[in-house]
Structure formats: structure tokens, C-alpha cells
Amino acid sequence: MTAKWLVAAVVAVAAAMPADAAPDRFSERDAQVNGVRLHYRIAGEGPAVVLLHGYAQTSLMWRPVQGELARKHMVIVPDLRGAGDSEKPPTGYDKKSMAQDIHALVTSLGVNHATIVGHDIGLMVAYAYAAQYPGETDKVVLMDAFLPGIGNWKDVWLLRDLWHFHFYGKTPLALVHGRERIYFEHFWNDFAADPDHSVSEEDRQAYAKAYAQPGGMEAGFEYFKNFERDAPDFQELGKTKLTMPMMVLSGEKAGGTFLIDQARLVANDVRGVIIKGSGHWLIDEAPGQVIPLLVEFVDSTAQR
């Protein structure tokens, strides 16, 4: 085998690899912004895209799609305040403040326009970002949960089988201490269309370990506790409808049309898509449907 042939073969293999196959493609960084230290990963060049994770997960949830997006975009993937490797302060978990965290991170990178993508708690932060900074938000993607304070939101918030929305405080913390994995299995299994095709075992271990860090469960509970504050905030923000393009992805076996209907109350340009056969964990359960939709929508972004 000649050296020239070997080099050509290596180049060909590298070109065929998925975008995020190389572990060093995304650099790991920390930033002190808005009074909190946020951990994030970043890669790529071009129009900015910010990916915001939800509860029972961390920024690692975006690994299946982040590399593909980084082919044409600067992709910023933070751990939210209180999650993953970000700082876990005792306060600041209303979604307006969490959106201000992300905006401060984005502007610290010299970015003044971005597409914001959020799943679960992350979609609440994404909406709060777009509503507070509409002139700096190119597009929005909301993925399977709900918007506190918008429309018939209490129809979800008060469902009996969604007891975890009200599970916080000293006693719940004591109950889940050392049992974080057991607690999160409720989310990963019960919110999936099929528990055997939900969040992977590798990711379950990583997420449980992340939330077991000091302050991790307290912060997670604060996401839910602050819904009562988020509701009036979102009602006020919702008085001014968003005009940028918005895509809403919702699991057929999870939220159904609920979030799509909510989005149309707060935005003028909404594309709603039901992910067939999927529960709440859209990227984990239905990557073949979700990833192409995300890439197509984000790749069409143009600064206004």
C-alpha cells in the first residue's frame, strides 16, 4: 500500500463519517454570564443555532443532531442553569431569567442573531428567549411539552399522572437522594411510547449521574416550582405575538396537538408537526423523523 493511497483512503473514510463522529469536533467551554457559570459546547461557523435541553436530560441529548447542524451553522449547546456541568445556584429558575442566561451567553460569543431550539423545559426557555429578544431571534423550534400560562395550560399541569410537577421540597429531596435513577425511570419509561425504545442505557446513566451532583435535584425541582411564576410571565409576553417562523414538534403518543395549539396563541407563523408513533423523547424515539425536520428547518434560516 503506497503512502499516497493510504492518505486518500483516510480522507475518504473521514468524509463518510457522521458529522459528530469525531469527539473533538465540539469544544467544551465555560462562561460566567448573568451571574451564573454555564457550561456549553460549540462548533461550526455560520448562522447561530442554540440547542436547549429539557428535564431528566442534559445538553448531551443533542448529540444525534448537533454535528449535522454544525456543517452549516455555529452550534451552541449549553447545559441550562442547574443542569449538567453548569452552576447550580439556589434561585433564578423562572424561564425568563433562564432565557436571559442564554442570551448573555450568546452575546458573549459576539452573536446577535440566533435560531433557538428547545425540548421540554428547554422549549419554555426558548419561548421566553424569543419573546424577550424577538429582534435577535431568527427562528424557534419548540419540542413536546407545554407553555405555562398559555391557553388551557392547567389541563396539563394538574393532570393526576403528572404528579412530578408538584413534587418538590424537603421531603421529595430526601426521598430521591441516592435514588435519582429510580425517580428518572418514571420519566424515561412512562413518557415514552415504548420504554424499550426510549432513552438509551448509556444516556440514562449519564443523566442520573449529572443530576446526582450536589444541588442537581434541588435545581431540577425548581424548574417545576417556578411554573406558577412562569405562567403570569408568559401571559404577559404572549400579548405580543411572535412573528418569526416557528416549528412545533410534538409526539403522537405524548403531547399530541396541545403545544401546537398553544403556539398558535402566541405566534403568527407556526408549522406544527406530529411525530408519529413517538412519545415525549422525540430525538431518542424517532430520530428518523425528527432530525431531518430539524435540519431542514434550521438550514433554511436567514437573518432578517
PDB file of C-alpha atoms in Angstrom:
ATOM      1  CA  MET A   1       0.000   0.000   0.000  1.00  0.00           C
ATOM      2  CA  THR A   2       1.514   3.321  -1.051  1.00  0.00           C
ATOM      3  CA  ALA A   3       1.523   6.347   1.230  1.00  0.00           C
ATOM      4  CA  LYS A   4      -0.497   8.271  -1.371  1.00  0.00           C
ATOM      5  CA  TRP A   5      -3.180   5.572  -1.459  1.00  0.00           C
ATOM      6  CA  LEU A   6      -3.302   5.426   2.347  1.00  0.00           C
ATOM      7  CA  VAL A   7      -3.823   9.179   2.655  1.00  0.00           C
ATOM      8  CA  ALA A   8      -6.609   9.073   0.079  1.00  0.00           C
ATOM      9  CA  ALA A   9      -8.312   6.223   1.930  1.00  0.00           C
ATOM     10  CA  VAL A  10      -8.170   8.037   5.256  1.00  0.00           C
ATOM     11  CA  VAL A  11      -9.637  11.178   3.702  1.00  0.00           C
ATOM     12  CA  ALA A  12     -12.461   9.177   2.118  1.00  0.00           C
ATOM     13  CA  VAL A  13     -13.330   7.438   5.383  1.00  0.00           C
ATOM     14  CA  ALA A  14     -13.305  10.720   7.297  1.00  0.00           C
ATOM     15  CA  ALA A  15     -15.624  12.309   4.753  1.00  0.00           C
ATOM     16  CA  ALA A  16     -18.071   9.432   5.131  1.00  0.00           C
ATOM     17  CA  MET A  17     -18.184   9.655   8.924  1.00  0.00           C
ATOM     18  CA  PRO A  18     -21.181  11.311  10.592  1.00  0.00           C
ATOM     19  CA  ALA A  19     -20.594  14.955  11.463  1.00  0.00           C
ATOM     20  CA  ASP A  20     -20.237  14.387  15.197  1.00  0.00           C
ATOM     21  CA  ALA A  21     -18.254  11.154  14.984  1.00  0.00           C
ATOM     22  CA  ALA A  22     -15.052  12.969  15.922  1.00  0.00           C
ATOM     23  CA  PRO A  23     -15.191  13.609  19.682  1.00  0.00           C
ATOM     24  CA  ASP A  24     -13.123  16.765  19.388  1.00  0.00           C
ATOM     25  CA  ARG A  25     -15.444  18.416  16.879  1.00  0.00           C
ATOM     26  CA  PHE A  26     -17.209  20.312  19.678  1.00  0.00           C
ATOM     27  CA  SER A  27     -15.063  22.208  22.155  1.00  0.00           C
ATOM     28  CA  GLU A  28     -16.112  22.308  25.815  1.00  0.00           C
ATOM     29  CA  ARG A  29     -16.204  25.729  27.452  1.00  0.00           C
ATOM     30  CA  ASP A  30     -17.493  27.622  30.464  1.00  0.00           C
ATOM     31  CA  ALA A  31     -18.778  31.185  30.616  1.00  0.00           C
ATOM     32  CA  GLN A  32     -19.702  33.401  33.557  1.00  0.00           C
ATOM     33  CA  VAL A  33     -22.830  35.205  32.359  1.00  0.00           C
ATOM     34  CA  ASN A  34     -25.850  36.778  34.045  1.00  0.00           C
ATOM     35  CA  GLY A  35     -24.478  35.835  37.462  1.00  0.00           C
ATOM     36  CA  VAL A  36     -24.144  32.106  36.717  1.00  0.00           C
ATOM     37  CA  ARG A  37     -21.478  29.831  35.245  1.00  0.00           C
ATOM     38  CA  LEU A  38     -22.795  27.983  32.188  1.00  0.00           C
ATOM     39  CA  HIS A  39     -21.054  25.015  30.623  1.00  0.00           C
ATOM     40  CA  TYR A  40     -21.503  24.661  26.879  1.00  0.00           C
ATOM     41  CA  ARG A  41     -20.183  23.022  23.739  1.00  0.00           C
ATOM     42  CA  ILE A  42     -19.630  24.862  20.498  1.00  0.00           C
ATOM     43  CA  ALA A  43     -18.666  24.014  16.923  1.00  0.00           C
ATOM     44  CA  GLY A  44     -19.126  25.193  13.372  1.00  0.00           C
ATOM     45  CA  GLU A  45     -19.411  28.501  11.570  1.00  0.00           C
ATOM     46  CA  GLY A  46     -22.307  30.422  10.071  1.00  0.00           C
ATOM     47  CA  PRO A  47     -25.728  31.472  11.405  1.00  0.00           C
ATOM     48  CA  ALA A  48     -26.000  30.585  15.085  1.00  0.00           C
ATOM     49  CA  VAL A  49     -28.209  27.809  16.451  1.00  0.00           C
ATOM     50  CA  VAL A  50     -28.782  27.319  20.179  1.00  0.00           C
ATOM     51  CA  LEU A  51     -29.975  23.897  21.418  1.00  0.00           C
ATOM     52  CA  LEU A  52     -31.702  23.830  24.828  1.00  0.00           C
ATOM     53  CA  HIS A  53     -32.299  20.531  26.603  1.00  0.00           C
ATOM     54  CA  GLY A  54     -35.135  19.528  28.923  1.00  0.00           C
ATOM     55  CA  TYR A  55     -35.600  17.904  32.317  1.00  0.00           C
ATOM     56  CA  ALA A  56     -34.196  14.439  33.056  1.00  0.00           C
ATOM     57  CA  GLN A  57     -31.606  15.153  30.356  1.00  0.00           C
ATOM     58  CA  THR A  58     -28.651  17.469  29.768  1.00  0.00           C
ATOM     59  CA  SER A  59     -27.089  19.032  26.687  1.00  0.00           C
ATOM     60  CA  LEU A  60     -25.895  15.530  25.754  1.00  0.00           C
ATOM     61  CA  MET A  61     -29.376  14.861  24.341  1.00  0.00           C
ATOM     62  CA  TRP A  62     -28.435  16.850  21.214  1.00  0.00           C
ATOM     63  CA  ARG A  63     -25.541  14.605  20.157  1.00  0.00           C
ATOM     64  CA  PRO A  64     -27.563  12.845  17.409  1.00  0.00           C
ATOM     65  CA  VAL A  65     -28.176  16.130  15.554  1.00  0.00           C
ATOM     66  CA  GLN A  66     -25.607  18.695  16.684  1.00  0.00           C
ATOM     67  CA  GLY A  67     -22.888  17.575  14.286  1.00  0.00           C
ATOM     68  CA  GLU A  68     -25.163  17.666  11.267  1.00  0.00           C
ATOM     69  CA  LEU A  69     -26.246  21.194  12.166  1.00  0.00           C
ATOM     70  CA  ALA A  70     -22.613  22.247  12.621  1.00  0.00           C
ATOM     71  CA  ARG A  71     -21.959  21.628   8.930  1.00  0.00           C
ATOM     72  CA  LYS A  72     -23.598  24.967   8.118  1.00  0.00           C
ATOM     73  CA  HIS A  73     -24.014  26.731  11.457  1.00  0.00           C
ATOM     74  CA  MET A  74     -22.326  27.824  14.630  1.00  0.00           C
ATOM     75  CA  VAL A  75     -23.970  25.420  17.075  1.00  0.00           C
ATOM     76  CA  ILE A  76     -24.103  26.383  20.764  1.00  0.00           C
ATOM     77  CA  VAL A  77     -25.196  23.624  23.145  1.00  0.00           C
ATOM     78  CA  PRO A  78     -25.398  24.740  26.792  1.00  0.00           C
ATOM     79  CA  ASP A  79     -26.329  22.974  29.984  1.00  0.00           C
ATOM     80  CA  LEU A  80     -29.106  25.075  31.456  1.00  0.00           C
ATOM     81  CA  ARG A  81     -28.664  26.772  34.813  1.00  0.00           C
ATOM     82  CA  GLY A  82     -28.852  23.968  37.386  1.00  0.00           C
ATOM     83  CA  ALA A  83     -28.188  21.097  34.980  1.00  0.00           C
ATOM     84  CA  GLY A  84     -25.248  19.060  33.726  1.00  0.00           C
ATOM     85  CA  ASP A  85     -21.922  20.778  34.304  1.00  0.00           C
ATOM     86  CA  SER A  86     -23.400  24.261  34.724  1.00  0.00           C
ATOM     87  CA  GLU A  87     -23.582  26.005  38.083  1.00  0.00           C
ATOM     88  CA  LYS A  88     -26.496  25.152  40.370  1.00  0.00           C
ATOM     89  CA  PRO A  89     -27.448  28.307  42.268  1.00  0.00           C
ATOM     90  CA  PRO A  90     -30.446  28.304  44.636  1.00  0.00           C
ATOM     91  CA  THR A  91     -32.503  30.767  42.577  1.00  0.00           C
ATOM     92  CA  GLY A  92     -33.093  32.036  39.047  1.00  0.00           C
ATOM     93  CA  TYR A  93     -35.172  29.175  37.635  1.00  0.00           C
ATOM     94  CA  ASP A  94     -38.060  31.142  36.215  1.00  0.00           C
ATOM     95  CA  LYS A  95     -37.862  30.723  32.474  1.00  0.00           C
ATOM     96  CA  LYS A  96     -37.476  34.451  31.722  1.00  0.00           C
ATOM     97  CA  SER A  97     -34.320  34.517  33.828  1.00  0.00           C
ATOM     98  CA  MET A  98     -33.048  31.285  32.309  1.00  0.00           C
ATOM     99  CA  ALA A  99     -33.582  32.786  28.848  1.00  0.00           C
ATOM    100  CA  GLN A 100     -31.574  35.809  29.964  1.00  0.00           C
ATOM    101  CA  ASP A 101     -28.764  33.396  30.893  1.00  0.00           C
ATOM    102  CA  ILE A 102     -28.750  32.018  27.367  1.00  0.00           C
ATOM    103  CA  HIS A 103     -28.966  35.441  25.759  1.00  0.00           C
ATOM    104  CA  ALA A 104     -25.998  36.617  27.817  1.00  0.00           C
ATOM    105  CA  LEU A 105     -24.044  33.523  26.721  1.00  0.00           C
ATOM    106  CA  VAL A 106     -24.911  34.076  23.063  1.00  0.00           C
ATOM    107  CA  THR A 107     -23.989  37.757  23.093  1.00  0.00           C
ATOM    108  CA  SER A 108     -20.728  36.982  24.920  1.00  0.00           C
ATOM    109  CA  LEU A 109     -19.795  34.988  21.814  1.00  0.00           C
ATOM    110  CA  GLY A 110     -20.384  38.000  19.586  1.00  0.00           C
ATOM    111  CA  VAL A 111     -23.653  36.605  18.217  1.00  0.00           C
ATOM    112  CA  ASN A 112     -26.563  38.983  17.660  1.00  0.00           C
ATOM    113  CA  HIS A 113     -28.951  36.645  15.787  1.00  0.00           C
ATOM    114  CA  ALA A 114     -29.788  33.016  16.507  1.00  0.00           C
ATOM    115  CA  THR A 115     -32.257  30.232  15.904  1.00  0.00           C
ATOM    116  CA  ILE A 116     -33.414  28.826  19.250  1.00  0.00           C
ATOM    117  CA  VAL A 117     -34.392  25.162  19.626  1.00  0.00           C
ATOM    118  CA  GLY A 118     -35.811  23.792  22.870  1.00  0.00           C
ATOM    119  CA  HIS A 119     -37.192  20.489  24.159  1.00  0.00           C
ATOM    120  CA  ASP A 120     -39.309  20.137  27.320  1.00  0.00           C
ATOM    121  CA  ILE A 121     -38.118  22.742  29.882  1.00  0.00           C
ATOM    122  CA  GLY A 122     -35.814  23.973  27.138  1.00  0.00           C
ATOM    123  CA  LEU A 123     -38.776  24.906  24.948  1.00  0.00           C
ATOM    124  CA  MET A 124     -40.084  27.158  27.736  1.00  0.00           C
ATOM    125  CA  VAL A 125     -36.704  28.866  27.851  1.00  0.00           C
ATOM    126  CA  ALA A 126     -36.666  29.065  24.050  1.00  0.00           C
ATOM    127  CA  TYR A 127     -40.066  30.767  24.002  1.00  0.00           C
ATOM    128  CA  ALA A 128     -39.012  33.192  26.748  1.00  0.00           C
ATOM    129  CA  TYR A 129     -35.876  33.989  24.727  1.00  0.00           C
ATOM    130  CA  ALA A 130     -37.796  34.701  21.524  1.00  0.00           C
ATOM    131  CA  ALA A 131     -40.441  36.744  23.345  1.00  0.00           C
ATOM    132  CA  GLN A 132     -37.857  38.887  25.154  1.00  0.00           C
ATOM    133  CA  TYR A 133     -35.470  39.255  22.203  1.00  0.00           C
ATOM    134  CA  PRO A 134     -37.646  38.992  19.085  1.00  0.00           C
ATOM    135  CA  GLY A 135     -35.361  41.200  17.002  1.00  0.00           C
ATOM    136  CA  GLU A 136     -32.449  38.822  17.679  1.00  0.00           C
ATOM    137  CA  THR A 137     -34.317  35.558  17.121  1.00  0.00           C
ATOM    138  CA  ASP A 138     -34.398  34.211  13.560  1.00  0.00           C
ATOM    139  CA  LYS A 139     -36.484  31.080  14.128  1.00  0.00           C
ATOM    140  CA  VAL A 140     -37.825  29.000  17.006  1.00  0.00           C
ATOM    141  CA  VAL A 141     -38.365  25.271  17.447  1.00  0.00           C
ATOM    142  CA  LEU A 142     -40.489  24.015  20.344  1.00  0.00           C
ATOM    143  CA  MET A 143     -40.440  20.275  21.080  1.00  0.00           C
ATOM    144  CA  ASP A 144     -43.065  18.422  23.133  1.00  0.00           C
ATOM    145  CA  ALA A 145     -44.157  19.905  26.436  1.00  0.00           C
ATOM    146  CA  PHE A 146     -46.311  22.974  27.113  1.00  0.00           C
ATOM    147  CA  LEU A 147     -46.174  26.701  27.771  1.00  0.00           C
ATOM    148  CA  PRO A 148     -47.179  27.665  31.336  1.00  0.00           C
ATOM    149  CA  GLY A 149     -49.880  30.314  31.430  1.00  0.00           C
ATOM    150  CA  ILE A 150     -50.954  29.951  27.793  1.00  0.00           C
ATOM    151  CA  GLY A 151     -54.454  28.770  26.928  1.00  0.00           C
ATOM    152  CA  ASN A 152     -55.688  25.724  28.848  1.00  0.00           C
ATOM    153  CA  TRP A 153     -52.249  25.002  30.298  1.00  0.00           C
ATOM    154  CA  LYS A 154     -53.693  23.802  33.604  1.00  0.00           C
ATOM    155  CA  ASP A 155     -55.267  20.878  31.743  1.00  0.00           C
ATOM    156  CA  VAL A 156     -51.703  19.513  31.629  1.00  0.00           C
ATOM    157  CA  TRP A 157     -50.258  20.994  34.819  1.00  0.00           C
ATOM    158  CA  LEU A 158     -52.955  19.468  37.017  1.00  0.00           C
ATOM    159  CA  LEU A 159     -53.206  16.010  35.428  1.00  0.00           C
ATOM    160  CA  ARG A 160     -53.067  13.382  38.168  1.00  0.00           C
ATOM    161  CA  ASP A 161     -50.421  11.277  36.422  1.00  0.00           C
ATOM    162  CA  LEU A 162     -48.151  14.314  36.160  1.00  0.00           C
ATOM    163  CA  TRP A 163     -47.596  14.449  39.921  1.00  0.00           C
ATOM    164  CA  HIS A 164     -43.923  15.304  39.408  1.00  0.00           C
ATOM    165  CA  PHE A 165     -44.857  18.910  38.558  1.00  0.00           C
ATOM    166  CA  HIS A 166     -45.764  19.344  42.236  1.00  0.00           C
ATOM    167  CA  PHE A 167     -43.065  17.089  43.708  1.00  0.00           C
ATOM    168  CA  TYR A 168     -40.504  19.389  45.334  1.00  0.00           C
ATOM    169  CA  GLY A 169     -39.368  20.437  48.770  1.00  0.00           C
ATOM    170  CA  LYS A 170     -37.528  18.864  51.680  1.00  0.00           C
ATOM    171  CA  THR A 171     -39.344  15.521  51.736  1.00  0.00           C
ATOM    172  CA  PRO A 172     -39.139  14.824  47.974  1.00  0.00           C
ATOM    173  CA  LEU A 173     -35.438  15.674  48.055  1.00  0.00           C
ATOM    174  CA  ALA A 174     -34.889  13.188  50.862  1.00  0.00           C
ATOM    175  CA  LEU A 175     -36.865  10.529  49.023  1.00  0.00           C
ATOM    176  CA  VAL A 176     -34.866  10.773  45.795  1.00  0.00           C
ATOM    177  CA  HIS A 177     -31.416  11.220  47.343  1.00  0.00           C
ATOM    178  CA  GLY A 178     -29.333   8.247  46.226  1.00  0.00           C
ATOM    179  CA  ARG A 179     -32.323   7.035  44.171  1.00  0.00           C
ATOM    180  CA  GLU A 180     -32.099   9.515  41.305  1.00  0.00           C
ATOM    181  CA  ARG A 181     -32.072   6.753  38.699  1.00  0.00           C
ATOM    182  CA  ILE A 182     -35.281   5.225  40.100  1.00  0.00           C
ATOM    183  CA  TYR A 183     -37.008   8.602  40.016  1.00  0.00           C
ATOM    184  CA  PHE A 184     -35.929   9.366  36.442  1.00  0.00           C
ATOM    185  CA  GLU A 185     -37.019   5.956  35.181  1.00  0.00           C
ATOM    186  CA  HIS A 186     -40.582   7.260  35.625  1.00  0.00           C
ATOM    187  CA  PHE A 187     -39.885   9.931  33.011  1.00  0.00           C
ATOM    188  CA  TRP A 188     -37.846   7.858  30.578  1.00  0.00           C
ATOM    189  CA  ASN A 189     -40.260   4.897  30.655  1.00  0.00           C
ATOM    190  CA  ASP A 190     -43.720   6.322  31.310  1.00  0.00           C
ATOM    191  CA  PHE A 191     -43.400   9.229  28.875  1.00  0.00           C
ATOM    192  CA  ALA A 192     -42.137   7.046  26.031  1.00  0.00           C
ATOM    193  CA  ALA A 193     -44.388   5.311  23.526  1.00  0.00           C
ATOM    194  CA  ASP A 194     -42.305   2.178  24.191  1.00  0.00           C
ATOM    195  CA  PRO A 195     -39.952   2.069  27.216  1.00  0.00           C
ATOM    196  CA  ASP A 196     -37.695  -0.334  25.318  1.00  0.00           C
ATOM    197  CA  HIS A 197     -37.125   2.282  22.597  1.00  0.00           C
ATOM    198  CA  SER A 198     -36.660   5.360  24.738  1.00  0.00           C
ATOM    199  CA  VAL A 199     -33.566   6.995  26.234  1.00  0.00           C
ATOM    200  CA  SER A 200     -30.559   4.689  25.875  1.00  0.00           C
ATOM    201  CA  GLU A 201     -28.950   2.938  28.824  1.00  0.00           C
ATOM    202  CA  GLU A 202     -25.726   4.878  28.298  1.00  0.00           C
ATOM    203  CA  ASP A 203     -27.583   8.180  28.427  1.00  0.00           C
ATOM    204  CA  ARG A 204     -29.667   7.130  31.436  1.00  0.00           C
ATOM    205  CA  GLN A 205     -26.501   6.523  33.394  1.00  0.00           C
ATOM    206  CA  ALA A 206     -25.041   9.863  32.329  1.00  0.00           C
ATOM    207  CA  TYR A 207     -28.192  11.843  33.158  1.00  0.00           C
ATOM    208  CA  ALA A 208     -28.713  10.189  36.548  1.00  0.00           C
ATOM    209  CA  LYS A 209     -25.085  10.895  37.456  1.00  0.00           C
ATOM    210  CA  ALA A 210     -25.407  14.516  36.357  1.00  0.00           C
ATOM    211  CA  TYR A 211     -28.495  15.206  38.456  1.00  0.00           C
ATOM    212  CA  ALA A 212     -26.987  13.386  41.451  1.00  0.00           C
ATOM    213  CA  GLN A 213     -24.328  16.118  41.689  1.00  0.00           C
ATOM    214  CA  PRO A 214     -24.672  18.434  44.703  1.00  0.00           C
ATOM    215  CA  GLY A 215     -27.576  20.769  44.063  1.00  0.00           C
ATOM    216  CA  GLY A 216     -28.712  18.913  40.942  1.00  0.00           C
ATOM    217  CA  MET A 217     -32.054  17.616  42.191  1.00  0.00           C
ATOM    218  CA  GLU A 218     -32.835  20.856  44.028  1.00  0.00           C
ATOM    219  CA  ALA A 219     -32.314  22.768  40.783  1.00  0.00           C
ATOM    220  CA  GLY A 220     -34.412  20.316  38.799  1.00  0.00           C
ATOM    221  CA  PHE A 221     -37.306  20.674  41.207  1.00  0.00           C
ATOM    222  CA  GLU A 222     -37.031  24.442  40.895  1.00  0.00           C
ATOM    223  CA  TYR A 223     -37.837  24.172  37.174  1.00  0.00           C
ATOM    224  CA  PHE A 224     -41.277  22.841  38.154  1.00  0.00           C
ATOM    225  CA  LYS A 225     -41.776  25.024  41.215  1.00  0.00           C
ATOM    226  CA  ASN A 226     -41.368  28.123  39.061  1.00  0.00           C
ATOM    227  CA  PHE A 227     -44.244  27.228  36.714  1.00  0.00           C
ATOM    228  CA  GLU A 228     -46.517  29.350  38.901  1.00  0.00           C
ATOM    229  CA  ARG A 229     -44.221  32.321  38.274  1.00  0.00           C
ATOM    230  CA  ASP A 230     -43.738  31.442  34.606  1.00  0.00           C
ATOM    231  CA  ALA A 231     -47.495  31.452  33.975  1.00  0.00           C
ATOM    232  CA  PRO A 232     -48.104  35.186  34.551  1.00  0.00           C
ATOM    233  CA  ASP A 233     -44.792  35.983  32.836  1.00  0.00           C
ATOM    234  CA  PHE A 234     -45.846  34.060  29.731  1.00  0.00           C
ATOM    235  CA  GLN A 235     -49.340  35.532  29.782  1.00  0.00           C
ATOM    236  CA  GLU A 236     -47.783  38.985  29.632  1.00  0.00           C
ATOM    237  CA  LEU A 237     -45.216  38.023  26.981  1.00  0.00           C
ATOM    238  CA  GLY A 238     -47.942  36.337  24.943  1.00  0.00           C
ATOM    239  CA  LYS A 239     -49.809  39.603  24.494  1.00  0.00           C
ATOM    240  CA  THR A 240     -47.332  40.402  21.721  1.00  0.00           C
ATOM    241  CA  LYS A 241     -47.375  37.643  19.132  1.00  0.00           C
ATOM    242  CA  LEU A 242     -44.092  36.390  17.748  1.00  0.00           C
ATOM    243  CA  THR A 243     -43.597  36.954  14.031  1.00  0.00           C
ATOM    244  CA  MET A 244     -40.513  34.851  13.258  1.00  0.00           C
ATOM    245  CA  PRO A 245     -41.056  31.334  11.820  1.00  0.00           C
ATOM    246  CA  MET A 246     -41.781  28.719  14.481  1.00  0.00           C
ATOM    247  CA  MET A 247     -41.848  24.947  14.171  1.00  0.00           C
ATOM    248  CA  VAL A 248     -43.521  22.818  16.831  1.00  0.00           C
ATOM    249  CA  LEU A 249     -42.748  19.097  17.071  1.00  0.00           C
ATOM    250  CA  SER A 250     -44.986  17.001  19.301  1.00  0.00           C
ATOM    251  CA  GLY A 251     -45.144  13.265  19.974  1.00  0.00           C
ATOM    252  CA  GLU A 252     -48.249  11.459  18.782  1.00  0.00           C
ATOM    253  CA  LYS A 253     -48.207   9.386  21.990  1.00  0.00           C
ATOM    254  CA  ALA A 254     -47.326  12.371  24.199  1.00  0.00           C
ATOM    255  CA  GLY A 255     -48.458  15.969  23.797  1.00  0.00           C
ATOM    256  CA  GLY A 256     -50.368  15.492  20.566  1.00  0.00           C
ATOM    257  CA  THR A 257     -51.692  18.803  19.260  1.00  0.00           C
ATOM    258  CA  PHE A 258     -51.673  20.592  22.642  1.00  0.00           C
ATOM    259  CA  LEU A 259     -48.398  22.515  22.219  1.00  0.00           C
ATOM    260  CA  ILE A 260     -49.177  23.282  18.580  1.00  0.00           C
ATOM    261  CA  ASP A 261     -52.468  24.869  19.638  1.00  0.00           C
ATOM    262  CA  GLN A 262     -50.706  26.844  22.376  1.00  0.00           C
ATOM    263  CA  ALA A 263     -48.040  28.063  19.960  1.00  0.00           C
ATOM    264  CA  ARG A 264     -50.682  29.474  17.635  1.00  0.00           C
ATOM    265  CA  LEU A 265     -51.926  31.628  20.508  1.00  0.00           C
ATOM    266  CA  VAL A 266     -48.523  33.314  20.866  1.00  0.00           C
ATOM    267  CA  ALA A 267     -47.067  33.238  17.338  1.00  0.00           C
ATOM    268  CA  ASN A 268     -48.287  34.093  13.850  1.00  0.00           C
ATOM    269  CA  ASP A 269     -46.154  31.756  11.727  1.00  0.00           C
ATOM    270  CA  VAL A 270     -46.412  28.257  13.188  1.00  0.00           C
ATOM    271  CA  ARG A 271     -45.666  24.968  11.468  1.00  0.00           C
ATOM    272  CA  GLY A 272     -46.939  22.104  13.612  1.00  0.00           C
ATOM    273  CA  VAL A 273     -45.766  18.518  13.075  1.00  0.00           C
ATOM    274  CA  ILE A 274     -46.942  15.414  14.939  1.00  0.00           C
ATOM    275  CA  ILE A 275     -44.147  12.847  15.257  1.00  0.00           C
ATOM    276  CA  LYS A 276     -45.895   9.582  14.505  1.00  0.00           C
ATOM    277  CA  GLY A 277     -45.559   6.761  16.982  1.00  0.00           C
ATOM    278  CA  SER A 278     -43.351   8.793  19.336  1.00  0.00           C
ATOM    279  CA  GLY A 279     -43.707   9.655  22.964  1.00  0.00           C
ATOM    280  CA  HIS A 280     -42.040  12.593  24.699  1.00  0.00           C
ATOM    281  CA  TRP A 281     -38.383  11.738  23.913  1.00  0.00           C
ATOM    282  CA  LEU A 282     -38.573  12.749  20.270  1.00  0.00           C
ATOM    283  CA  ILE A 283     -34.923  12.520  19.208  1.00  0.00           C
ATOM    284  CA  ASP A 284     -34.392   9.274  21.135  1.00  0.00           C
ATOM    285  CA  GLU A 285     -37.615   7.610  19.965  1.00  0.00           C
ATOM    286  CA  ALA A 286     -37.963   8.864  16.401  1.00  0.00           C
ATOM    287  CA  PRO A 287     -34.629  10.210  15.119  1.00  0.00           C
ATOM    288  CA  GLY A 288     -35.509   9.296  11.543  1.00  0.00           C
ATOM    289  CA  GLN A 289     -38.442  11.698  11.618  1.00  0.00           C
ATOM    290  CA  VAL A 290     -37.141  14.413  13.928  1.00  0.00           C
ATOM    291  CA  ILE A 291     -33.567  15.001  12.759  1.00  0.00           C
ATOM    292  CA  PRO A 292     -34.417  15.678   9.083  1.00  0.00           C
ATOM    293  CA  LEU A 293     -37.174  18.089  10.154  1.00  0.00           C
ATOM    294  CA  LEU A 294     -34.817  19.979  12.450  1.00  0.00           C
ATOM    295  CA  VAL A 295     -32.014  20.164   9.915  1.00  0.00           C
ATOM    296  CA  GLU A 296     -34.309  21.287   7.094  1.00  0.00           C
ATOM    297  CA  PHE A 297     -35.941  23.986   9.207  1.00  0.00           C
ATOM    298  CA  VAL A 298     -32.713  25.306  10.720  1.00  0.00           C
ATOM    299  CA  ASP A 299     -30.769  25.196   7.447  1.00  0.00           C
ATOM    300  CA  SER A 300     -33.329  27.465   5.832  1.00  0.00           C
ATOM    301  CA  THR A 301     -32.633  30.166   8.419  1.00  0.00           C
ATOM    302  CA  ALA A 302     -31.755  33.560   7.042  1.00  0.00           C
ATOM    303  CA  GLN A 303     -31.154  36.641   9.126  1.00  0.00           C
ATOM    304  CA  ARG A 304     -33.948  39.162   8.845  1.00  0.00           C
TER     305      ARG A 304
END
